[in-house]
Amino acid sequence: MKLYCLSNDPNKPCHILTFREITLMLDCGLSMQSVLNFLPLSYVYSNRLHNLPVWMPNDGGDTDVEGELRENGDRIFIDSLPEFCPPLDKLIDFAQVDVILISNYLCMMALPFITEGTGFQGKVYATEPTLQIGRLLLEELVTHIEQCPKANFASQWKNIVHKLPYPLNESFKPKSWRQIYNMANVNESLSRIQMVGYNEKIDIYGALQVLPTSSGYNLGSSNWIITSDHEKVVYLSGSSTLTTHPRPMDHHALKNADVLIMTDLTQTPISNPDSMLGLLCVVVSLTLRGGGNALIPCYPSGVIYDLFECLSIKMQDLGVQNCPMFFISPVADMSLAYSNILAEWLSSAKQNRVYVPDEPFPHALLLKNSKLKHFKHIYSEGFSTDFQEPCVVFCGHPSLRFGDVVQFIELWGNNPRNCIVFTEPDFDYIEALAPFQPIQMKVAHCAIDTSLNFTQANKLIKDLKPTTLVVPECYTQPPVSAPTLTELVIENNSDRTLIPYKWGEVINLPLKRKQGQIIMETEVAQKINPIEVKTGISLSALSGALTIKDNVHNMTSFDAGGENKLQKGTHYEWGLVNVTEFLQKLAQEGIIDAKVEPSGNGVMIHLQDEDALIQIEDSCTHVLCNSDELRLRLRNILMQCLKQF
Amino acid sequence: MPEIKITPLGAGQDVGRSCILLSMGGKNIMLDCGMHMGYNDERRFPDFSFISSEGPITSYIDCVIISHFHLDHCGALPYMSEMVGYTGPIYMTHPTKAIAPILLEDMRKVSVEKKGDSNFFTSQMIKDCMKKVVAVTLHQSVMVDNELEIKAYYAGHVLGAAMFWIRVGSQSVVYTGDYNMTPDRHLGAAWIDKCRPDLLITESTYATTIRDSKRCRERDFLKKVHECIDRGGKVLIPVFALGRAQELCILLETYWERMNLRVPVYFALGLTEKANNYYKMFITWTNQKIRKTFVQRNMFDFKHIKPFDRQYIDNPGPMVVFATPGMLHAGLSLTIFKKWAPNENNMAIMPGFCVQGTVGHKILNGAKKIEFENRQVVEVKMSVEYMSFSAHADAKGIMQLIQYCEPQNVLLVHGEAAKMEFLKNKIKQEFNIECYNPANGETCVINTAVKIPVDVSLSLLKAEAKKFNALPPDPKRRRTLHGVLVMKDSSVCLMDVDEACKEAGINRHVIRFTSTVHLHDPGSSLSTAHKLHSLMIEKLPEWSFTFTDGSISVETVLVKVEGEDDDQKSVFVSWTNQDEELGSYILNLLNSMGH
């Protein structure tokens, strides 16, 4: 069994697991850190962005890059459509992948890169919410980028990366970066997904069984249990033990795995999501009270559902309930509608509301009361009429490089009464804001990441008791941001083997299959004749016809046909031949000319008259005899001297 | 042979109060727990005294499974759990869990408040009963206990209807509940994979019907409604609040829109709005088309269909009213019927099956006068139309389902005895499998083949595979496995003989025989060996020989020729005791050559 690591971002994982000749891809996350190096895309002409000074390397050479790079403050940005870093395609040919398992909608953004134009012919499994909301995320991303056509395509800078200032000079594999896929690719790719339910057993070519269980992280998020007859591998991706809107995490099924692969832990190991949520509500409400607007960059699904709920309550408390909330995304309507029809995937508190029947999320009520309004874009019909300040705006993209958020920063950035509140943990907020500096609006950082922190992860591992634990190498060292916090690691423990892995590596996992399974038919089972060879141990020789279909082994009895007449005997001899006893029995049979000589590890008995030799050792007896009649007599006597099963 | 026992307490050669007891592998499962709408006495509930003549039945039943929310499938549930006594788990899908209590409460009100029925379950009992319900999602594998596993499949029919696959050990059963193999305006078609159960228990409501195309029936329905309102008549459509009602509403809504009709369409107040809300929230259970378009326009927000008020009954002029319940046995639909029946301009459209004893059943059979319990007599002059919109599988659909899941046996329930006979013969003929249709209280025993999963050492399998793959491919070649079953402590594993001896800590003893045959054959010993090889292949075509360095081997038999450039050749034949048959056969073969 081997594990390949194709992604350098543990929060946007992508692995290959090979087991029993099946090639499984575990998640296909798309790292988007690369986009921070690009200039924001604005669909209104931005004087400021357009007039940023062009940057050239000091040595004056490399005129090819002229116009590709622009400078703002101490940062340089690429003036081009943003590019993304897809999973590594050098280690494995995607056409060989049999099955892709997707854990949650945040871990599937690279799917079109994997499945389209690569010869991929396998199956993709994901839960219904993962597919539906994943579709929203992919569509939003494509729409955000496609609505701002950019003529220039910068590529020369990739040749002089070493000459560029930080952080571009440290960018990860820029030559592998690619522009985003198009909507046709998205649709093609998603049409390959087969929807599955929690705890649905899925057969993979008879060799493996995979089963998703609830991971409590977001709507439809799952951990995957991969089993064969005797082995159990658990792939644990984005998981949460906190109580939010999704169905709680299912621990039980994850226990006692031979191998536990654990990834996608929290990106905010130091902060507590609950207090961040509280802080956010206060910051936003106070901003509104001071007459300012609050801008919350976000993905179109996930934590925002909890934000709508908590924020509306806090706004009520602080008397700013009349300020509207706007949710602006090309998929806002879909996101709000879907969230209210996925009751079966929600926490029981939310689920029980459906039995009333009420919408599971309170944002349905907020919509009815016009406290929350949604639009596809800021230029959508009706937005300018409904728009009123102060207000709260939720919009994408959290990288601040495309989407309506760019326009709102241009609009509100100069007013210190306004505030931008970062909630999504995927991007460093200082990096995200760099191309917009200097700005006057307040900046609040309330990153909410509900996935497992190190304390929770270590506790969970202790509880799950895996034999082997496999984690990204970075989880075995304190985070770069807090090198002194040595408790922020996955603990090593003598109860299990810890195997760290990093990008581009292929790891051999210590899982040796020793046993398989065979299905025995009644007729075969009826022939079982157990013989106790030792206390508590019985043996029974057993033969049968073997049929193998879809990797399932079946043992049936031989059908009564002539061809079986020379069939193998169905008993085996064991024990030692007592030479004295053997000689006695020979004598009883009238064979008295036996001459015994020591030979090798045993004895050689020579029957002189019959010209036969019998060589007896501890574990074997060899009869050399040309008379068939005598041979059968000897055979008979020998078998009397031995035990059988 | 292990067996599966089935006893219908209801729905055996009958429609109504579905309740089937299933026993296999030491587990007892109750499939559905319905009531019969046609009776007001104790016959309305299944006879639970069959399970235990007195006292609660918890200790006799491992779990109860409810297929969908229709009362003939869940109507007796609170009676069974709260009045007879059952505290074990009850499984149903989420929509069923949401909707069933509402229908139960609705029926309870009709029975207790209108009919004055005592000895009926209370509202609190419905609530207590629902607390025992475990909601399941489609395809989720649910372990009821360590041995009993269930899994739900989509059944169409009504919102949340499911078929259940039930497994204990290697035995499995599929129970369909009611299902529908063709998608309709709001639901998809039933689907199941090739799960090859030992037994398929299927409904057979439309065992002898092959229904004409849905479109024709819809056109027919619309035409009749339109004609009636054109002549100023009133149309009564008795329906159950959930299910067909939504489909017919979608149908009328689009027709009204297209034809620009102004005649009012009403839907009996109360349940309706709530019902439609359920459809909105469980939209993932409806068909593809509705799911795709629900964000832009929710199909269940009706523009033309307005809530009904009792005082509209006497309004002049044409109207169309959907009223509950569907079989005209009580409630608003019956009240309206009594008022409208004497006018020949009016029309009643019965869109579903009506059980015996209900007014619906009577008028469908052409009754012109209906006498009620209070001696009230109502003349039926209105036209009565039956439109089979009930989403049950027809004969073709049932056959299709059998084809999908490939059962070993089929058992028919939820249908009329005579029709069942017909279908039973057809199933036996077409699939060559046994088919049963026990009556209520009659137990049916089905023997099943066992398949025992046993651990096997991989080295044994690999050695066999290596041997097999080394041979030229031949689809007819049999594969054989020779091993030793090692039973140690509680583990059982099939191993290679040497591995088994090692595992058991005993010393295997191999007996080998060697005999020499002298042959007169000039030429090199290699050419003699070749001759022998071809001879053996000819005589033993089923066996696979290998030929290396002048030695021939098959299984443990080894044949070697010695005597270079000598006319006289010594041929050694050697074999182990296990290949005694084969070895001595080959020896004889060579001996006969020598002479």
PDB file of C-alpha atoms in Angstrom, chain A residues 124-288:
ATOM      1  CA  VAL A 124     -16.029  10.190  -8.287  1.00  0.00           C
ATOM      2  CA  TYR A 125     -17.925   9.849  -5.028  1.00  0.00           C
ATOM      3  CA  ALA A 126     -19.234  12.684  -2.884  1.00  0.00           C
ATOM      4  CA  THR A 127     -22.278  13.329  -0.732  1.00  0.00           C
ATOM      5  CA  GLU A 128     -25.196  15.281  -2.139  1.00  0.00           C
ATOM      6  CA  PRO A 129     -24.428  18.564  -0.280  1.00  0.00           C
ATOM      7  CA  THR A 130     -20.769  18.274  -1.261  1.00  0.00           C
ATOM      8  CA  LEU A 131     -21.773  18.067  -4.905  1.00  0.00           C
ATOM      9  CA  GLN A 132     -24.438  20.797  -4.727  1.00  0.00           C
ATOM     10  CA  ILE A 133     -22.426  23.303  -2.715  1.00  0.00           C
ATOM     11  CA  GLY A 134     -19.180  22.339  -4.426  1.00  0.00           C
ATOM     12  CA  ARG A 135     -20.883  23.235  -7.675  1.00  0.00           C
ATOM     13  CA  LEU A 136     -21.726  26.655  -6.249  1.00  0.00           C
ATOM     14  CA  LEU A 137     -18.110  27.265  -5.245  1.00  0.00           C
ATOM     15  CA  LEU A 138     -16.738  26.202  -8.613  1.00  0.00           C
ATOM     16  CA  GLU A 139     -19.299  28.250 -10.511  1.00  0.00           C
ATOM     17  CA  GLU A 140     -18.678  31.310  -8.370  1.00  0.00           C
ATOM     18  CA  LEU A 141     -14.935  31.046  -8.915  1.00  0.00           C
ATOM     19  CA  VAL A 142     -15.287  30.740 -12.693  1.00  0.00           C
ATOM     20  CA  THR A 143     -17.852  33.553 -12.854  1.00  0.00           C
ATOM     21  CA  HIS A 144     -15.701  35.866 -10.736  1.00  0.00           C
ATOM     22  CA  ILE A 145     -12.738  35.432 -13.038  1.00  0.00           C
ATOM     23  CA  GLU A 146     -14.558  35.299 -16.353  1.00  0.00           C
ATOM     24  CA  GLN A 147     -16.511  38.495 -15.715  1.00  0.00           C
ATOM     25  CA  CYS A 148     -13.273  40.479 -15.771  1.00  0.00           C
ATOM     26  CA  PRO A 149     -11.651  39.636 -19.086  1.00  0.00           C
ATOM     27  CA  LYS A 150      -8.039  40.701 -19.046  1.00  0.00           C
ATOM     28  CA  ALA A 151      -6.102  41.069 -22.235  1.00  0.00           C
ATOM     29  CA  ASN A 152      -2.614  40.534 -20.910  1.00  0.00           C
ATOM     30  CA  PHE A 153      -1.270  37.199 -19.941  1.00  0.00           C
ATOM     31  CA  ALA A 154       1.992  37.411 -18.081  1.00  0.00           C
ATOM     32  CA  SER A 155       4.352  34.458 -18.234  1.00  0.00           C
ATOM     33  CA  GLN A 156       7.895  35.799 -18.673  1.00  0.00           C
ATOM     34  CA  TRP A 157       8.270  36.577 -14.987  1.00  0.00           C
ATOM     35  CA  LYS A 158       8.358  32.848 -14.323  1.00  0.00           C
ATOM     36  CA  ASN A 159      11.804  32.746 -15.922  1.00  0.00           C
ATOM     37  CA  ILE A 160      13.334  35.202 -13.476  1.00  0.00           C
ATOM     38  CA  VAL A 161      11.610  34.139 -10.270  1.00  0.00           C
ATOM     39  CA  HIS A 162      14.970  34.062  -8.449  1.00  0.00           C
ATOM     40  CA  LYS A 163      15.500  37.755  -9.181  1.00  0.00           C
ATOM     41  CA  LEU A 164      12.116  38.791  -7.818  1.00  0.00           C
ATOM     42  CA  PRO A 165      11.621  40.147  -4.319  1.00  0.00           C
ATOM     43  CA  TYR A 166       9.935  38.208  -1.521  1.00  0.00           C
ATOM     44  CA  PRO A 167       7.445  36.567  -1.526  1.00  0.00           C
ATOM     45  CA  LEU A 168       7.352  35.961  -5.285  1.00  0.00           C
ATOM     46  CA  ASN A 169      10.845  34.465  -5.243  1.00  0.00           C
ATOM     47  CA  GLU A 170       9.591  31.826  -2.847  1.00  0.00           C
ATOM     48  CA  SER A 171       6.436  31.031  -4.752  1.00  0.00           C
ATOM     49  CA  PHE A 172       5.729  27.357  -5.069  1.00  0.00           C
ATOM     50  CA  LYS A 173       6.312  25.810  -8.528  1.00  0.00           C
ATOM     51  CA  PRO A 174       5.120  28.825 -10.543  1.00  0.00           C
ATOM     52  CA  LYS A 175       5.699  27.083 -13.849  1.00  0.00           C
ATOM     53  CA  SER A 176       3.026  24.546 -12.974  1.00  0.00           C
ATOM     54  CA  TRP A 177       0.461  27.284 -12.262  1.00  0.00           C
ATOM     55  CA  ARG A 178      -2.529  27.271 -14.528  1.00  0.00           C
ATOM     56  CA  GLN A 179      -5.395  29.536 -15.359  1.00  0.00           C
ATOM     57  CA  ILE A 180      -8.786  28.540 -14.097  1.00  0.00           C
ATOM     58  CA  TYR A 181     -10.966  26.025 -15.974  1.00  0.00           C
ATOM     59  CA  ASN A 182     -14.111  27.144 -17.767  1.00  0.00           C
ATOM     60  CA  MET A 183     -17.773  26.479 -17.035  1.00  0.00           C
ATOM     61  CA  ALA A 184     -17.941  23.627 -19.554  1.00  0.00           C
ATOM     62  CA  ASN A 185     -15.126  21.865 -17.690  1.00  0.00           C
ATOM     63  CA  VAL A 186     -16.940  22.418 -14.405  1.00  0.00           C
ATOM     64  CA  ASN A 187     -20.153  20.895 -15.723  1.00  0.00           C
ATOM     65  CA  GLU A 188     -18.400  17.962 -17.349  1.00  0.00           C
ATOM     66  CA  SER A 189     -16.386  17.277 -14.275  1.00  0.00           C
ATOM     67  CA  LEU A 190     -19.285  17.486 -11.835  1.00  0.00           C
ATOM     68  CA  SER A 191     -21.443  15.251 -13.993  1.00  0.00           C
ATOM     69  CA  ARG A 192     -19.029  12.446 -13.115  1.00  0.00           C
ATOM     70  CA  ILE A 193     -19.827  12.637  -9.427  1.00  0.00           C
ATOM     71  CA  GLN A 194     -21.950   9.881  -8.019  1.00  0.00           C
ATOM     72  CA  MET A 195     -23.881  11.018  -4.952  1.00  0.00           C
ATOM     73  CA  VAL A 196     -23.641   8.902  -1.837  1.00  0.00           C
ATOM     74  CA  GLY A 197     -25.172   9.045   1.614  1.00  0.00           C
ATOM     75  CA  TYR A 198     -23.475   8.814   4.991  1.00  0.00           C
ATOM     76  CA  ASN A 199     -22.761   5.202   5.941  1.00  0.00           C
ATOM     77  CA  GLU A 200     -23.472   3.998   2.434  1.00  0.00           C
ATOM     78  CA  LYS A 201     -21.234   1.054   1.609  1.00  0.00           C
ATOM     79  CA  ILE A 202     -19.726   1.431  -1.816  1.00  0.00           C
ATOM     80  CA  ASP A 203     -18.091  -1.515  -3.466  1.00  0.00           C
ATOM     81  CA  ILE A 204     -14.913  -0.792  -5.414  1.00  0.00           C
ATOM     82  CA  TYR A 205     -14.422  -3.591  -7.936  1.00  0.00           C
ATOM     83  CA  GLY A 206     -15.057  -6.207  -5.246  1.00  0.00           C
ATOM     84  CA  ALA A 207     -11.623  -5.487  -3.808  1.00  0.00           C
ATOM     85  CA  LEU A 208     -12.419  -2.653  -1.454  1.00  0.00           C
ATOM     86  CA  GLN A 209     -15.339  -1.105   0.275  1.00  0.00           C
ATOM     87  CA  VAL A 210     -15.476   2.615   0.942  1.00  0.00           C
ATOM     88  CA  LEU A 211     -17.886   4.345   3.256  1.00  0.00           C
ATOM     89  CA  PRO A 212     -18.325   8.036   4.093  1.00  0.00           C
ATOM     90  CA  THR A 213     -19.170   9.041   7.656  1.00  0.00           C
ATOM     91  CA  SER A 214     -20.163  12.420   8.940  1.00  0.00           C
ATOM     92  CA  SER A 215     -17.207  14.635   9.848  1.00  0.00           C
ATOM     93  CA  GLY A 216     -19.124  17.551  11.370  1.00  0.00           C
ATOM     94  CA  TYR A 217     -17.126  20.177   9.473  1.00  0.00           C
ATOM     95  CA  ASN A 218     -19.617  21.522   6.957  1.00  0.00           C
ATOM     96  CA  LEU A 219     -22.783  20.430   5.114  1.00  0.00           C
ATOM     97  CA  GLY A 220     -22.224  16.944   3.775  1.00  0.00           C
ATOM     98  CA  SER A 221     -18.585  16.763   4.905  1.00  0.00           C
ATOM     99  CA  SER A 222     -17.308  13.253   5.387  1.00  0.00           C
ATOM    100  CA  ASN A 223     -14.432  11.115   6.501  1.00  0.00           C
ATOM    101  CA  TRP A 224     -13.802   8.009   4.444  1.00  0.00           C
ATOM    102  CA  ILE A 225     -13.355   4.485   5.696  1.00  0.00           C
ATOM    103  CA  ILE A 226     -11.626   2.208   3.240  1.00  0.00           C
ATOM    104  CA  THR A 227     -11.761  -1.473   4.082  1.00  0.00           C
ATOM    105  CA  SER A 228     -10.886  -4.787   2.562  1.00  0.00           C
ATOM    106  CA  ASP A 229     -11.753  -8.096   4.230  1.00  0.00           C
ATOM    107  CA  HIS A 230      -9.252  -7.622   7.015  1.00  0.00           C
ATOM    108  CA  GLU A 231      -7.745  -4.174   6.691  1.00  0.00           C
ATOM    109  CA  LYS A 232      -9.098  -0.794   7.620  1.00  0.00           C
ATOM    110  CA  VAL A 233      -7.757   2.539   6.449  1.00  0.00           C
ATOM    111  CA  VAL A 234      -9.363   5.757   7.633  1.00  0.00           C
ATOM    112  CA  TYR A 235      -8.933   8.991   5.740  1.00  0.00           C
ATOM    113  CA  LEU A 236      -9.760  11.865   8.030  1.00  0.00           C
ATOM    114  CA  SER A 237     -10.060  15.215   6.296  1.00  0.00           C
ATOM    115  CA  GLY A 238     -11.810  18.422   7.453  1.00  0.00           C
ATOM    116  CA  SER A 239     -13.509  17.401  10.699  1.00  0.00           C
ATOM    117  CA  SER A 240     -15.003  19.264  13.589  1.00  0.00           C
ATOM    118  CA  THR A 241     -16.047  18.313  17.081  1.00  0.00           C
ATOM    119  CA  LEU A 242     -17.798  21.640  17.626  1.00  0.00           C
ATOM    120  CA  THR A 243     -21.560  22.033  17.435  1.00  0.00           C
ATOM    121  CA  THR A 244     -22.492  24.186  14.458  1.00  0.00           C
ATOM    122  CA  HIS A 245     -25.070  23.532  11.753  1.00  0.00           C
ATOM    123  CA  PRO A 246     -23.816  20.263  10.174  1.00  0.00           C
ATOM    124  CA  ARG A 247     -24.500  16.750  11.416  1.00  0.00           C
ATOM    125  CA  PRO A 248     -22.076  15.948  14.238  1.00  0.00           C
ATOM    126  CA  MET A 249     -18.930  13.965  13.618  1.00  0.00           C
ATOM    127  CA  ASP A 250     -19.265  10.181  13.741  1.00  0.00           C
ATOM    128  CA  HIS A 251     -16.342   8.924  15.855  1.00  0.00           C
ATOM    129  CA  HIS A 252     -17.283   5.350  16.310  1.00  0.00           C
ATOM    130  CA  ALA A 253     -16.740   4.182  12.755  1.00  0.00           C
ATOM    131  CA  LEU A 254     -13.204   5.585  12.695  1.00  0.00           C
ATOM    132  CA  LYS A 255     -11.876   3.476  15.540  1.00  0.00           C
ATOM    133  CA  ASN A 256      -9.113   0.865  15.444  1.00  0.00           C
ATOM    134  CA  ALA A 257      -7.883   1.532  11.940  1.00  0.00           C
ATOM    135  CA  ASP A 258      -4.708  -0.119  10.707  1.00  0.00           C
ATOM    136  CA  VAL A 259      -3.824   3.182   9.086  1.00  0.00           C
ATOM    137  CA  LEU A 260      -5.239   6.614   9.906  1.00  0.00           C
ATOM    138  CA  ILE A 261      -4.400   9.373   7.447  1.00  0.00           C
ATOM    139  CA  MET A 262      -5.122  12.703   9.067  1.00  0.00           C
ATOM    140  CA  THR A 263      -5.050  16.032   7.308  1.00  0.00           C
ATOM    141  CA  ASP A 264      -6.828  19.389   7.029  1.00  0.00           C
ATOM    142  CA  LEU A 265      -6.496  20.455  10.669  1.00  0.00           C
ATOM    143  CA  THR A 266      -7.243  24.010  11.732  1.00  0.00           C
ATOM    144  CA  GLN A 267      -5.419  26.913  10.104  1.00  0.00           C
ATOM    145  CA  THR A 268      -5.913  29.028  13.188  1.00  0.00           C
ATOM    146  CA  PRO A 269      -4.429  26.808  15.894  1.00  0.00           C
ATOM    147  CA  ILE A 270      -4.240  29.569  18.461  1.00  0.00           C
ATOM    148  CA  SER A 271      -7.683  31.153  18.282  1.00  0.00           C
ATOM    149  CA  ASN A 272     -10.988  29.773  19.403  1.00  0.00           C
ATOM    150  CA  PRO A 273     -13.765  29.844  16.779  1.00  0.00           C
ATOM    151  CA  ASP A 274     -16.462  30.647  19.347  1.00  0.00           C
ATOM    152  CA  SER A 275     -14.751  33.739  20.701  1.00  0.00           C
ATOM    153  CA  MET A 276     -13.896  34.797  17.130  1.00  0.00           C
ATOM    154  CA  LEU A 277     -17.552  34.567  16.199  1.00  0.00           C
ATOM    155  CA  GLY A 278     -18.468  36.621  19.266  1.00  0.00           C
ATOM    156  CA  LEU A 279     -15.809  39.193  18.439  1.00  0.00           C
ATOM    157  CA  LEU A 280     -16.994  39.438  14.863  1.00  0.00           C
ATOM    158  CA  CYS A 281     -20.573  40.107  15.906  1.00  0.00           C
ATOM    159  CA  VAL A 282     -19.439  42.861  18.269  1.00  0.00           C
ATOM    160  CA  VAL A 283     -17.078  44.460  15.731  1.00  0.00           C
ATOM    161  CA  VAL A 284     -19.719  44.487  13.022  1.00  0.00           C
ATOM    162  CA  SER A 285     -22.471  45.815  15.289  1.00  0.00           C
ATOM    163  CA  LEU A 286     -20.261  48.566  16.670  1.00  0.00           C
ATOM    164  CA  THR A 287     -19.147  49.562  13.172  1.00  0.00           C
ATOM    165  CA  LEU A 288     -22.788  49.877  12.181  1.00  0.00           C
TER     166      LEU A 288
END
